[in-house]
Short mmCIF file of C-alpha atoms in Angstrom, two decimals:
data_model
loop_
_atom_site.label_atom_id
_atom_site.label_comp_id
_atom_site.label_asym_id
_atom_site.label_seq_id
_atom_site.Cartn_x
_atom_site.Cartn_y
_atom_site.Cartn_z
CA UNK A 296 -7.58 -3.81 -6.43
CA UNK A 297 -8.73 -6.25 -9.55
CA UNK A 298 -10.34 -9.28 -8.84
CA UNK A 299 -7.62 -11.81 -9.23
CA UNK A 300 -5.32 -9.53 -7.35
CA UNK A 301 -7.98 -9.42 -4.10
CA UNK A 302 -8.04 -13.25 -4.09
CA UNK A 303 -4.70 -13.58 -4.56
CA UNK A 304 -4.04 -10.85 -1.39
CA UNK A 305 -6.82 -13.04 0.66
CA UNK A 306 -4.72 -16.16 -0.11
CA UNK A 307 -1.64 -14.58 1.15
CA UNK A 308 -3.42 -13.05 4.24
CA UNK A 309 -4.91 -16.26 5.34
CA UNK A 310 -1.25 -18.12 4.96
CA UNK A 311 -0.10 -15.75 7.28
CA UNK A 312 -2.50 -16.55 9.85
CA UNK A 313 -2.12 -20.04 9.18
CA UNK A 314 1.13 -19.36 9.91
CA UNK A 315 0.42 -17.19 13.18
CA UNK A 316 2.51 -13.81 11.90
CA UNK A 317 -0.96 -12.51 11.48
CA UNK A 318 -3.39 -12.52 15.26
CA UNK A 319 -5.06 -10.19 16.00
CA UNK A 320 -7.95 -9.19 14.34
CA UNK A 321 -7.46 -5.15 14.44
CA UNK A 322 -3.86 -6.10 12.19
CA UNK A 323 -5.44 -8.59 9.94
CA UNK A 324 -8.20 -6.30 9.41
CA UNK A 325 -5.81 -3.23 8.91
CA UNK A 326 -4.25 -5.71 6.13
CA UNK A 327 -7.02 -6.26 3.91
CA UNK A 328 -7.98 -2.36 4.04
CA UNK A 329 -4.57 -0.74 3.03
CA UNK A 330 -3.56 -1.97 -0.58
CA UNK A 331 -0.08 -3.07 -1.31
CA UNK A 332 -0.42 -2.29 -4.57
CA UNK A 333 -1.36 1.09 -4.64
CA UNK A 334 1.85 2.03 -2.87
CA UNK A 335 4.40 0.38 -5.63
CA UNK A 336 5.44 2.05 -8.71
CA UNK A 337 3.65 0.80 -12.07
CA UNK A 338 5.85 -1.98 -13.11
CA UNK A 339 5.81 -3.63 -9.50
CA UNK A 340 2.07 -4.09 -8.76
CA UNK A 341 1.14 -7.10 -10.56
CA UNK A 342 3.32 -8.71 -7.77
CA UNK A 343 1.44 -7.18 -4.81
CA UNK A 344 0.63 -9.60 -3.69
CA UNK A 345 3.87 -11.80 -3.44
CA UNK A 346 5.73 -12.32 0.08
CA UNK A 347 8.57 -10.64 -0.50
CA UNK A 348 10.34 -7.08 -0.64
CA UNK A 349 9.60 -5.34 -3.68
CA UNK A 350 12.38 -2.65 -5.55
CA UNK A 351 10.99 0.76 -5.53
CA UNK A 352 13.71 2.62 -6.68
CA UNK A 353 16.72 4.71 -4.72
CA UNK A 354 18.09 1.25 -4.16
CA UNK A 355 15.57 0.55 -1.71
CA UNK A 356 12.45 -1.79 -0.99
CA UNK A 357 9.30 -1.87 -0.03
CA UNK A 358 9.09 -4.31 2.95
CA UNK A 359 7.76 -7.64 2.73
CA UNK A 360 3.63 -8.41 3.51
CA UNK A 361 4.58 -10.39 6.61
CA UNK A 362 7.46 -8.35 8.17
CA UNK A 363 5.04 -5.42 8.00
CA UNK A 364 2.36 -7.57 9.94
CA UNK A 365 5.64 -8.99 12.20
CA UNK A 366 6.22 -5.59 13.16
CA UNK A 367 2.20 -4.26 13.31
CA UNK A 368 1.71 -6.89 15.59
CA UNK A 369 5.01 -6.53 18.09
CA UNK A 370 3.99 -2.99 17.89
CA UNK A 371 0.71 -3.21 19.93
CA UNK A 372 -0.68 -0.39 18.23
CA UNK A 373 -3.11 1.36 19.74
CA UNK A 374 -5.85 4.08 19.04
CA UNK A 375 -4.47 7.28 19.77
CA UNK A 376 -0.89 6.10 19.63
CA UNK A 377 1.37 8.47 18.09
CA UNK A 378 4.10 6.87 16.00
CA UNK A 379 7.32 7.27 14.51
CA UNK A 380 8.67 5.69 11.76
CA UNK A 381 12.32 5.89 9.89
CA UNK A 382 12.48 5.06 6.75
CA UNK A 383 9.21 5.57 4.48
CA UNK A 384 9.71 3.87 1.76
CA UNK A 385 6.91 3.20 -0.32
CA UNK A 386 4.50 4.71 2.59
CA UNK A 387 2.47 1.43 2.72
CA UNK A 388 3.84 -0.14 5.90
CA UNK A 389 3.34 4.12 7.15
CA UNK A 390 -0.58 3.33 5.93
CA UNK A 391 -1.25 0.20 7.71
CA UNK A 392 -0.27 1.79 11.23
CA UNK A 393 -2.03 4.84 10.49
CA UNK A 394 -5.29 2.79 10.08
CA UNK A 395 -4.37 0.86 13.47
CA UNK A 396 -3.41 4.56 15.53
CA UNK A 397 -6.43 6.52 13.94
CA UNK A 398 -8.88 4.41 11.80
CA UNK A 399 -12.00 6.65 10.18
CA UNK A 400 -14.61 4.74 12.80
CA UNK A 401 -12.78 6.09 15.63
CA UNK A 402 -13.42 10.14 16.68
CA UNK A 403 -10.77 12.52 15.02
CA UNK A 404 -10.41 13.58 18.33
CA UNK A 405 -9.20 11.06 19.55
CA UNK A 406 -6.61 9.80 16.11
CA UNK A 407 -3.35 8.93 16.55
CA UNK A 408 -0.42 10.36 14.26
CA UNK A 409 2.04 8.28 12.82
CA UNK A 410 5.55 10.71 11.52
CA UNK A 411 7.53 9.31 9.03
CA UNK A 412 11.25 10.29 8.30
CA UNK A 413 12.74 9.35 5.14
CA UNK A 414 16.48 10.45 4.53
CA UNK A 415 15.97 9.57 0.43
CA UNK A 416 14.40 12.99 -1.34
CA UNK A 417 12.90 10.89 -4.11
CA UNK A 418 11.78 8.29 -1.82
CA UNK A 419 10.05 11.06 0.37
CA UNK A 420 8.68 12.84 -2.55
CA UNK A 421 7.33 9.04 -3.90
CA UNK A 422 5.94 8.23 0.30
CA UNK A 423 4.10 11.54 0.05
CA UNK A 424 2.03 11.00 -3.30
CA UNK A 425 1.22 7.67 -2.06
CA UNK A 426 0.04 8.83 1.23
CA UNK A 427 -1.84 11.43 0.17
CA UNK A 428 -3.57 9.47 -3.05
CA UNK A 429 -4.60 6.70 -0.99
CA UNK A 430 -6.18 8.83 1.91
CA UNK A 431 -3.86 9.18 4.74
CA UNK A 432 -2.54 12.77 4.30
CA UNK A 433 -4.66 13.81 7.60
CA UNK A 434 -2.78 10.71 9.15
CA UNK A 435 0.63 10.48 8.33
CA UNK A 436 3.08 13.18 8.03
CA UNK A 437 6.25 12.65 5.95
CA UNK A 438 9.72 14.38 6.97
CA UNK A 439 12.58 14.40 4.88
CA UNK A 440 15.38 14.06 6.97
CA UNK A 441 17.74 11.98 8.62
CA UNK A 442 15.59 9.88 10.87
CA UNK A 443 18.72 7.93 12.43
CA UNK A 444 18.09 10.74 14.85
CA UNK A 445 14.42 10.76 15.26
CA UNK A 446 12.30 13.36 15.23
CA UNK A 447 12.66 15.63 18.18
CA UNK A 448 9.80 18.02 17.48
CA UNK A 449 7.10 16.14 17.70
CA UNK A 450 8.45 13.54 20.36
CA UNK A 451 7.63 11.42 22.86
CA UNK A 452 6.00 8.59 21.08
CA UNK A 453 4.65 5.52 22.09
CA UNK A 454 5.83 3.65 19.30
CA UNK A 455 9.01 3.36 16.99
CA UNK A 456 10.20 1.88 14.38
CA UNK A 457 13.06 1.33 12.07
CA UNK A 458 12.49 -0.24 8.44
CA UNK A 459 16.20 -0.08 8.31
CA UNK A 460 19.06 -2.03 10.03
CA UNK A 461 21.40 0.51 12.54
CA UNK A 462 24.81 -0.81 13.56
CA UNK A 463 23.59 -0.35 17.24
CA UNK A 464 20.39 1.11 18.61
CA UNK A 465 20.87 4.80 17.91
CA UNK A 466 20.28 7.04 21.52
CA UNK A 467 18.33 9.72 20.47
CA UNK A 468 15.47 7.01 19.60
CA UNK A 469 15.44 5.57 23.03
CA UNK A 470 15.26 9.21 24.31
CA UNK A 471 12.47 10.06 22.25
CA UNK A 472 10.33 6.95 23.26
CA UNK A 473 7.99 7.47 25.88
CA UNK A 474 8.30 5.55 28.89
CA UNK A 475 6.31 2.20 28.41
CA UNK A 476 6.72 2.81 24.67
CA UNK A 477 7.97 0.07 22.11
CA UNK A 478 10.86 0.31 19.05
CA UNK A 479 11.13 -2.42 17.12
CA UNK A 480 14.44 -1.93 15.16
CA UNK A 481 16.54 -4.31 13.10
CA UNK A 482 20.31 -4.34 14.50
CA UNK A 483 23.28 -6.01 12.80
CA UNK A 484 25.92 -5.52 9.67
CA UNK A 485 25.49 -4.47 6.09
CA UNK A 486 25.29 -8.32 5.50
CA UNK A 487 21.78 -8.08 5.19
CA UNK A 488 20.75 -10.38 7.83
CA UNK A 489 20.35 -8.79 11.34
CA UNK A 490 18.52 -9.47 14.32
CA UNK A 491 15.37 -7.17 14.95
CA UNK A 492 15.09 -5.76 18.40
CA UNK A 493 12.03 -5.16 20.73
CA UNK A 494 13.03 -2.47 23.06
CA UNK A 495 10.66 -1.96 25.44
CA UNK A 496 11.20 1.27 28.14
CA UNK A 497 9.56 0.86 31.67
CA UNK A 498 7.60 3.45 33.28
CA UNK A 499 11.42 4.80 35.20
CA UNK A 500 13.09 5.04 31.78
CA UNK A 501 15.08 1.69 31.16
CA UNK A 502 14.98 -0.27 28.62
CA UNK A 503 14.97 -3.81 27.98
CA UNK A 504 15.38 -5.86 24.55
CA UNK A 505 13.87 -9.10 23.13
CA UNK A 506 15.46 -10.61 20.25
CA UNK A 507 12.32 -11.30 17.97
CA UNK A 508 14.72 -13.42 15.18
CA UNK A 509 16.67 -12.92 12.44
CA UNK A 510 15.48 -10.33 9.09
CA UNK A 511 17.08 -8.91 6.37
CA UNK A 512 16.56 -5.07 6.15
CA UNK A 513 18.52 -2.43 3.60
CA UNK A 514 21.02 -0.18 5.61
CA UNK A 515 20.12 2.93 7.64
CA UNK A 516 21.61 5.71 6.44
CA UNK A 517 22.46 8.93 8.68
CA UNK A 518 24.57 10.08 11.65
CA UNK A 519 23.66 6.45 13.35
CA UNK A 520 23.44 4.52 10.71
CA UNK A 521 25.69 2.18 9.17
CA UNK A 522 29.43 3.50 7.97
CA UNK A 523 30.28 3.04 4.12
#
């Protein structure tokens, strides 16, 4: 990252802890190490560092700096954790959690995996070059698939989540989660305001939700996603 751009990422890090989205130390850490920037196509990253969803192509976005740490920090991530995630993206918010579930300090033995399942080819093919140029390929897997229906061959997981709003929390996700395992999904319309969800399962397999507040998240896409 140049110069400007790093102070101009610090700035927007310490507003968000100012503004207590960012907490915990492991997450604001995790936020100065994995650079925005080098997940965006060309013509985006002079605004890196600018608080808001980014285009990167495929009609989709790359989520906003502090609905990434919303979510990091809902998630409770964990060393060790193994994660899945639908909807890639850009790979960057894919990134962040793989330096929270497996960071290069900790023992490869002991690493989490985060799986990430992106429905878009393009988009999959983009995740992948960015995952793999910015050092996470031993980390973070990406599928191409639909992801509405999680990924069944490497589940349980301890965490999920959805960078895309379902009409209704899709069932195979809740079966895949482990029990005391967390999903954070956004749940609502194609108006592009919905409500995102912390469903958390207890150690006898129910589930309860938290409504963490209102976000605006592109559609999922797939056999549980929204109908066009």
């Amino acid at each position: 990252m140049h110069l400007v751009e790093a102070t101009e990422w610090e700035k927007l890090i310490q507003n968000l802890i100012k503004e207590g989205v960012l907490r915990s130390s492991r997450v604001i850490e995790t936020m100065r190490k994995v650079p925005r920037e080098k997940f965006l196509p060309e013509n985006m990253r002079s605004y890196s560092a600018v608080d808001t969803p980014l285009p990167i192509g495929f009609s989709q976005t790359a989520s906003a700096p502090h609905m990434v740490a919303i979510m990091n920090e809902a998630l409770q991530l964990e060393i060790g954790h193994k994660v899945l995630e639908v909807g890639a993206g850009s790979g960057w918010h894919a990134a962040t959690i793989a330096d929270l579930v497996a960071p290069r300090t900790a023992p490869r033995s002991e690493w989490g995996h985060v799986y990430t399942v992106e429905i878009v080819q393009g988009l999959s093919d983009f995740s992948r070059k960015n995952i793999m140029n910015s050092g996470y390929g031993d980390r973070v897997s990406i599928i191409h698939g639909d992801g509405s229906v999680g990924y069944p061959e490497k589940a349980p997981y301890d965490r999920i989540l959805a960078t895309a709003a379902a009409p209704s929390v899709p069932k195979p996700l809740v079966e895949q989660l482990k029990p005391e395992g967390i999903m954070l999904i956004p749940v609502g319309s194609l108006s592009l305001f919905q409500n995102l969800i912390k469903l958390t399962k207890t150690r006898d397999g129910k589930t309860k939700e938290e409504n963490l507040g209102g976000v605006a998240f592109v559609p999922l896409t797939g056999k549980y996603g929204q109908q066009f």
